[in-house]
PDB file of N, CA and C in Angstrom:
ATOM      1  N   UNK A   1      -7.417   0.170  -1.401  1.00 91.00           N
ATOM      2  CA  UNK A   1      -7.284   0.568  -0.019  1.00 91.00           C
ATOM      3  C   UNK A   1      -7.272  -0.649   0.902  1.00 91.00           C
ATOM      4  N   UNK A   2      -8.386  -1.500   0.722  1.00 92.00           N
ATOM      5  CA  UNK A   2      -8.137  -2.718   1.274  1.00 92.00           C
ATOM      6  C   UNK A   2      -6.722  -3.489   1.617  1.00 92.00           C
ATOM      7  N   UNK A   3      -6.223  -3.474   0.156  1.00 94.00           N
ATOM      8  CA  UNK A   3      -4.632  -4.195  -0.099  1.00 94.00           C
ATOM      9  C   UNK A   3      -4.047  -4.069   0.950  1.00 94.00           C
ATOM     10  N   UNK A   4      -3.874  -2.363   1.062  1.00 94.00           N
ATOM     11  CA  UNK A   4      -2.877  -1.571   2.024  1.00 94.00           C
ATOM     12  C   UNK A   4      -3.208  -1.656   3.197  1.00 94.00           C
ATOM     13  N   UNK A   5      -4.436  -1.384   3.538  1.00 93.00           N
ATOM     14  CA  UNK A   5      -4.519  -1.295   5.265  1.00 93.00           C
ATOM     15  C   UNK A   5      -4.631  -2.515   5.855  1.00 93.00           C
ATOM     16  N   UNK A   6      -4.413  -4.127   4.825  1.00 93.00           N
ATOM     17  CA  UNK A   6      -4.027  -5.190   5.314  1.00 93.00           C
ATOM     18  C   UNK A   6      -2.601  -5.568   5.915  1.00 93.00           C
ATOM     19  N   UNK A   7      -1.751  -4.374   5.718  1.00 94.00           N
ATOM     20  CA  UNK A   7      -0.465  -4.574   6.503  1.00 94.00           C
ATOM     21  C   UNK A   7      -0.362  -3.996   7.971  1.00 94.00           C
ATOM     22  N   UNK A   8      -0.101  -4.318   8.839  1.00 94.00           N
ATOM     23  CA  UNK A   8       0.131  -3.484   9.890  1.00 94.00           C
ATOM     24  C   UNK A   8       0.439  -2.532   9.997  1.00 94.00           C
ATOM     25  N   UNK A   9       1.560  -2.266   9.806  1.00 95.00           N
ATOM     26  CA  UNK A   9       2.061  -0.912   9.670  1.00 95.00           C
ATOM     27  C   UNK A   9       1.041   0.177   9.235  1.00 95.00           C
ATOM     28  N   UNK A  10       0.256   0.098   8.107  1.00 96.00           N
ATOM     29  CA  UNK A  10      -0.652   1.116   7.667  1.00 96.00           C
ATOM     30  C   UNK A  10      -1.799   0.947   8.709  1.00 96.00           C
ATOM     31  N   UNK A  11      -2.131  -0.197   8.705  1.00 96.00           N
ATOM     32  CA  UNK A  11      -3.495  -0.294   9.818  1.00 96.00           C
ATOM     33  C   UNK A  11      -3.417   0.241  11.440  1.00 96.00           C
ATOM     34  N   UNK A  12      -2.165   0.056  12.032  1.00 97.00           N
ATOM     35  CA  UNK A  12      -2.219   0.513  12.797  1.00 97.00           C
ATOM     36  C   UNK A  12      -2.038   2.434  12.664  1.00 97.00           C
ATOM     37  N   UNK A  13      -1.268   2.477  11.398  1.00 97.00           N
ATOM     38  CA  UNK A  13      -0.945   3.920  11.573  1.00 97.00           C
ATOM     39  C   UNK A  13      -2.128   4.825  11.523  1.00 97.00           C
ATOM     40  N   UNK A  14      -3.196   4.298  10.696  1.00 96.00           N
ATOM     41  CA  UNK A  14      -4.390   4.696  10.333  1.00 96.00           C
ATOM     42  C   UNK A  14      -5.471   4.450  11.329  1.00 96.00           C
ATOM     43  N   UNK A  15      -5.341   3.395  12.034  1.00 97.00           N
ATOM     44  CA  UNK A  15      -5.857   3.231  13.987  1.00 97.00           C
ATOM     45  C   UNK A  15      -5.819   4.939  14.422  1.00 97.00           C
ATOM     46  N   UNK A  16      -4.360   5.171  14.489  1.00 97.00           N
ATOM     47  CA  UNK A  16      -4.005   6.254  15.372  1.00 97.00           C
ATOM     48  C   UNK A  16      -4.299   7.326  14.756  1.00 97.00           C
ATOM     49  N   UNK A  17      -4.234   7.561  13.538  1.00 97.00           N
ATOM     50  CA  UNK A  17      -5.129   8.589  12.943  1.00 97.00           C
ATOM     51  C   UNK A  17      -6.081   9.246  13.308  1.00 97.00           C
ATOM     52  N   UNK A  18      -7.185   7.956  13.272  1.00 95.00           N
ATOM     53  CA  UNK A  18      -8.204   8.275  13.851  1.00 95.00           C
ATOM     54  C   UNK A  18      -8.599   8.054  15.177  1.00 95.00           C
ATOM     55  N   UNK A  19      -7.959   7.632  16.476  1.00 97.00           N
ATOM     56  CA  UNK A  19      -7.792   7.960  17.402  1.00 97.00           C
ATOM     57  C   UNK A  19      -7.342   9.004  17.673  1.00 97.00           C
ATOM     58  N   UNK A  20      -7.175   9.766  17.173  1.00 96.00           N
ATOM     59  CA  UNK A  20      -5.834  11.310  17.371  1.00 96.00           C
ATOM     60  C   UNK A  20      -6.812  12.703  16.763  1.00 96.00           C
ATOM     61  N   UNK A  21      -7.212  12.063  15.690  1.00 95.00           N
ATOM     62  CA  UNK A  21      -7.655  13.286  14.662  1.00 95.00           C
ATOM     63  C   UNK A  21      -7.125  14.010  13.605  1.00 95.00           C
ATOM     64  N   UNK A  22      -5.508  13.335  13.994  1.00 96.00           N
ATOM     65  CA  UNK A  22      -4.411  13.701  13.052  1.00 96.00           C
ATOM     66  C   UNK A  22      -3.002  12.791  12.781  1.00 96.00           C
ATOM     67  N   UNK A  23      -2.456  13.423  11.546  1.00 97.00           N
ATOM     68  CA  UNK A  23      -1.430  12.091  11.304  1.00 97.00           C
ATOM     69  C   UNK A  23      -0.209  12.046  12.406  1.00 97.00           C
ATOM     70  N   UNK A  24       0.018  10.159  12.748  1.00 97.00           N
ATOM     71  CA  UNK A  24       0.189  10.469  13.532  1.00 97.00           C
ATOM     72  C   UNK A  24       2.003  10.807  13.603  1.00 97.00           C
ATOM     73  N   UNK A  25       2.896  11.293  14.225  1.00 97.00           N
ATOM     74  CA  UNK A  25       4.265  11.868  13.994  1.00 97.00           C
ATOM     75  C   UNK A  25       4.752  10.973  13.163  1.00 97.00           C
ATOM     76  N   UNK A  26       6.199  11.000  12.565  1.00 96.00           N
ATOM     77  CA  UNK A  26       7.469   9.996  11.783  1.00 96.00           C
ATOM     78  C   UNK A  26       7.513   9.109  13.110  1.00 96.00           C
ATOM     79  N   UNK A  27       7.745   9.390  13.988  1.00 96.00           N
ATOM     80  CA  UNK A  27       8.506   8.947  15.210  1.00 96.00           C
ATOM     81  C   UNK A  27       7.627   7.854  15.844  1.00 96.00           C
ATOM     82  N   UNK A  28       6.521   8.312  15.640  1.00 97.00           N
ATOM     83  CA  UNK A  28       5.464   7.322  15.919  1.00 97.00           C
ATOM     84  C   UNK A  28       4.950   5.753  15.055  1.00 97.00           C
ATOM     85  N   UNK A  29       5.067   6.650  13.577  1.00 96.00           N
ATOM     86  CA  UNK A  29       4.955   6.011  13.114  1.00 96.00           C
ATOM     87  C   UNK A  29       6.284   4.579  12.485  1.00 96.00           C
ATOM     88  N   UNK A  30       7.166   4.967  12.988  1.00 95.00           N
ATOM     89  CA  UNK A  30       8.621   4.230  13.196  1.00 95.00           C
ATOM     90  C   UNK A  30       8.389   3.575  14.399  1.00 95.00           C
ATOM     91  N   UNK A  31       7.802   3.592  15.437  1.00 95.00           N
ATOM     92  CA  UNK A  31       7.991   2.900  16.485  1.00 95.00           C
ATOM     93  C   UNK A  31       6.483   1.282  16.228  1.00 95.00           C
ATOM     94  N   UNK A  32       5.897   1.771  15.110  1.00 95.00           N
ATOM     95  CA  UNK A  32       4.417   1.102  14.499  1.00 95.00           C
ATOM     96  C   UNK A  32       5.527  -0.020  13.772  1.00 95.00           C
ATOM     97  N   UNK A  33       6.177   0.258  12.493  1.00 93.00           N
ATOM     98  CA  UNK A  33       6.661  -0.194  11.795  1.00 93.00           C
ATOM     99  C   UNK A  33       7.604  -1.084  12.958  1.00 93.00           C
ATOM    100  N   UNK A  34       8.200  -0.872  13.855  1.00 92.00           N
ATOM    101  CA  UNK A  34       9.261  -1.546  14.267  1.00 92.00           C
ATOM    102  C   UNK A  34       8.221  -2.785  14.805  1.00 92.00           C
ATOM    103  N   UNK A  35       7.254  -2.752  15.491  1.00 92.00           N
ATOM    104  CA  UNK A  35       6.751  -3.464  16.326  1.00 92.00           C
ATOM    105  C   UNK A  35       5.885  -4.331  15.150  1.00 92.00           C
ATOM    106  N   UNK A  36       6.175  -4.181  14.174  1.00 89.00           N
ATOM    107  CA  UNK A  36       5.113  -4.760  13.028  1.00 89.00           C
ATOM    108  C   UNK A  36       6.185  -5.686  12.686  1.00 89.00           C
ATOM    109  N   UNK A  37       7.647  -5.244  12.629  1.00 81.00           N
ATOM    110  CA  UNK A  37       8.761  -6.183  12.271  1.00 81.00           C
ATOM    111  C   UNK A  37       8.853  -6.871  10.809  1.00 81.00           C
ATOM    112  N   UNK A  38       9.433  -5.158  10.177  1.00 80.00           N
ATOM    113  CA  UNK A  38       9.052  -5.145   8.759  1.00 80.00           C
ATOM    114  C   UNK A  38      10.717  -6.110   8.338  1.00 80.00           C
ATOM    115  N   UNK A  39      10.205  -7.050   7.375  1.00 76.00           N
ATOM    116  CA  UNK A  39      11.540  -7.537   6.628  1.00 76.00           C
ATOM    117  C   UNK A  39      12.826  -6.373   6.150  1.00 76.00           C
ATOM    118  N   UNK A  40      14.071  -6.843   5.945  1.00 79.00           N
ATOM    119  CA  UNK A  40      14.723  -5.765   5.162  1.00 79.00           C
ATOM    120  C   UNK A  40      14.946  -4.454   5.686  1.00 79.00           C
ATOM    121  N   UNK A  41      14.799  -4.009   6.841  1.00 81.00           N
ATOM    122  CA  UNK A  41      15.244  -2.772   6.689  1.00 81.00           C
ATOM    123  C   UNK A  41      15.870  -2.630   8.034  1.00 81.00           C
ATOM    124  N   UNK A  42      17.472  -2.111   7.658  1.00 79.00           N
ATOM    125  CA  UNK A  42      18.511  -2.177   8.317  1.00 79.00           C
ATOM    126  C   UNK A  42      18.940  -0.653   9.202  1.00 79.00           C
ATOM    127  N   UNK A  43      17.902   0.182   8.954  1.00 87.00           N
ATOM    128  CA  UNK A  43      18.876   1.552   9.862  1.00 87.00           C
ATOM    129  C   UNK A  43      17.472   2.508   9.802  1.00 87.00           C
ATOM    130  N   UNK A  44      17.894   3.154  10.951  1.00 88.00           N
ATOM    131  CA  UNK A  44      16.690   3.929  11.324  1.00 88.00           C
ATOM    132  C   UNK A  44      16.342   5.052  10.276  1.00 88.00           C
ATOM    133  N   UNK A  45      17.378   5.174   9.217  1.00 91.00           N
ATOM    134  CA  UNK A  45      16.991   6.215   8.408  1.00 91.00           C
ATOM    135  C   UNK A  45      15.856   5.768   7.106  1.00 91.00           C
ATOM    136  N   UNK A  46      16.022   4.106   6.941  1.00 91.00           N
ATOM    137  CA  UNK A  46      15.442   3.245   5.874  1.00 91.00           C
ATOM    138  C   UNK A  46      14.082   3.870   7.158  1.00 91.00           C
ATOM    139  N   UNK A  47      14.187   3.301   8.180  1.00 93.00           N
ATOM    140  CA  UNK A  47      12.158   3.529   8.463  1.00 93.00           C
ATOM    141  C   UNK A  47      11.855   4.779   8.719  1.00 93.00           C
ATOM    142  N   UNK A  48      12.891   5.504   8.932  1.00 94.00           N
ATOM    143  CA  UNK A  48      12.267   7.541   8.675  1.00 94.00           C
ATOM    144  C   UNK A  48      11.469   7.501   7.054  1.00 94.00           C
ATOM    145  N   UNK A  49      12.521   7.177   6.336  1.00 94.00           N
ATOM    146  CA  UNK A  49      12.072   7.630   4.486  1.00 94.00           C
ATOM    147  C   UNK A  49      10.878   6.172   4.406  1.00 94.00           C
ATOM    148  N   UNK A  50      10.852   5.502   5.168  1.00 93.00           N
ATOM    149  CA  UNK A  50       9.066   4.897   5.245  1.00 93.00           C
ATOM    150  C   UNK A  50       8.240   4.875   5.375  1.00 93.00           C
ATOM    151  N   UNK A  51       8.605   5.674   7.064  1.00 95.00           N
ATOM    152  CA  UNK A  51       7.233   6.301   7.524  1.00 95.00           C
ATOM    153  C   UNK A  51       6.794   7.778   6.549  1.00 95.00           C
ATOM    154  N   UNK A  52       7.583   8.491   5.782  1.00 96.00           N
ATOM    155  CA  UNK A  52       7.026   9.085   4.974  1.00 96.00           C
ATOM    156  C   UNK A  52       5.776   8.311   3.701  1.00 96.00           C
ATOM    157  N   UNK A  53       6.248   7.266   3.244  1.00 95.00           N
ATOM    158  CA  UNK A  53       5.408   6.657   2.186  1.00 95.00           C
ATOM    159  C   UNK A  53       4.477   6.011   2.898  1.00 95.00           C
ATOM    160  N   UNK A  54       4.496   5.537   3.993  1.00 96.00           N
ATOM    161  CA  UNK A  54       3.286   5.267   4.834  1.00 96.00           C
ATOM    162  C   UNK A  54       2.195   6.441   5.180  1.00 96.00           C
ATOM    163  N   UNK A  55       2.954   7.906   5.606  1.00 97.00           N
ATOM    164  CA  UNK A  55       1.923   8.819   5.747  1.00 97.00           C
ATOM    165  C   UNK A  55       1.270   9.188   4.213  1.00 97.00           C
ATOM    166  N   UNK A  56       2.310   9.473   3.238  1.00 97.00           N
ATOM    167  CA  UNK A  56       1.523   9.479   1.977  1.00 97.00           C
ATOM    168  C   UNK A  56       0.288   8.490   1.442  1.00 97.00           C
ATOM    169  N   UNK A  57       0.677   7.536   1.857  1.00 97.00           N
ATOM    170  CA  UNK A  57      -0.613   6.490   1.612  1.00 97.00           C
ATOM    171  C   UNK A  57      -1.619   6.618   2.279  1.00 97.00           C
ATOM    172  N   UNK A  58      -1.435   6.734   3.817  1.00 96.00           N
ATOM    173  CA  UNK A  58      -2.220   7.516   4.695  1.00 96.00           C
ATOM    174  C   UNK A  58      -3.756   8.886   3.984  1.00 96.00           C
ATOM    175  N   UNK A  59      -2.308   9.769   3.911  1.00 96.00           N
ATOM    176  CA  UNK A  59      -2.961  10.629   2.929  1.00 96.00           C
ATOM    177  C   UNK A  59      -4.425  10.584   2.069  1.00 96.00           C
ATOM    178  N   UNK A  60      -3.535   9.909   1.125  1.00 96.00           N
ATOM    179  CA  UNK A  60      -3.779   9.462  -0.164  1.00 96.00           C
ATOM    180  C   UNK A  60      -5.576   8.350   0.185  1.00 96.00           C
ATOM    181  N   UNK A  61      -5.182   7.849   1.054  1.00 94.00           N
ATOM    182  CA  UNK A  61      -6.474   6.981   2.017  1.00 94.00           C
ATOM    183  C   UNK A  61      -7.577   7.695   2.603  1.00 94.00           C
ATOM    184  N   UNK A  62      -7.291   8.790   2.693  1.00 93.00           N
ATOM    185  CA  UNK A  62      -8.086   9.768   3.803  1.00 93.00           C
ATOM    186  C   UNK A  62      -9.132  10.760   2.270  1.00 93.00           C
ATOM    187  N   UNK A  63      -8.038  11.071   1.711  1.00 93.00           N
ATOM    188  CA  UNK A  63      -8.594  11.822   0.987  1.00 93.00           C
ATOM    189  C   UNK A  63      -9.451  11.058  -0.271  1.00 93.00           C
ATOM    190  N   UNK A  64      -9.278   9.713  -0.258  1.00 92.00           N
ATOM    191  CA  UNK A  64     -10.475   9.092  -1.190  1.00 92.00           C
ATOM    192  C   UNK A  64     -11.923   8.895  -0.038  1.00 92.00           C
ATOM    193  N   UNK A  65     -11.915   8.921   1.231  1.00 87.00           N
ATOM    194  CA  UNK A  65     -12.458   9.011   2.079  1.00 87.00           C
ATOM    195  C   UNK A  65     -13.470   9.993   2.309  1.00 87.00           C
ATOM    196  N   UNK A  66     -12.442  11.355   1.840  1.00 76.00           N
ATOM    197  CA  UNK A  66     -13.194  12.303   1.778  1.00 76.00           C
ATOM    198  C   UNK A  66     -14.135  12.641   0.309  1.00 76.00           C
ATOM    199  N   UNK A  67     -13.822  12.069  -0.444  1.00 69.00           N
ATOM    200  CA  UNK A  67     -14.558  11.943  -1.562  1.00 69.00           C
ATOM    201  C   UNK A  67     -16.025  11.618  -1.879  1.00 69.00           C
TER     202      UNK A  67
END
């Protein structure tokens, strides 16, 4: 978990998480990723199908949390 929430993108997404109470939109989380100024990725559809594996990790983060 460490690894991961050392990137921006996850850290901030996971900021807003828990500022919110909930995950936070694709849209949101695309506007995280942009401002993080991820290498490699050329079209807004590459950071839609990202911000999905970002919320999964998200997820996936929360629920060892809840453990």
């Amino acid at each position: 978990m460490k690894i991961i929430v050392s990137h921006s993108a996850f850290k901030q997404t996971l900021k807003l998480y828990f500022e919110n109470g909930e995950m936070p939109t694709k849209e949101n989380i695309v506007e995280i990723m942009k401002k993080s100024k991820l290498h490699k990725v050329g079209s807004d559809s590459t950071y839609f199908r990202r911000a999905s594996t970002i919320t999964g990790w998200i997820n996936w983060i929360m629920n060892q949390i809840e453990e």
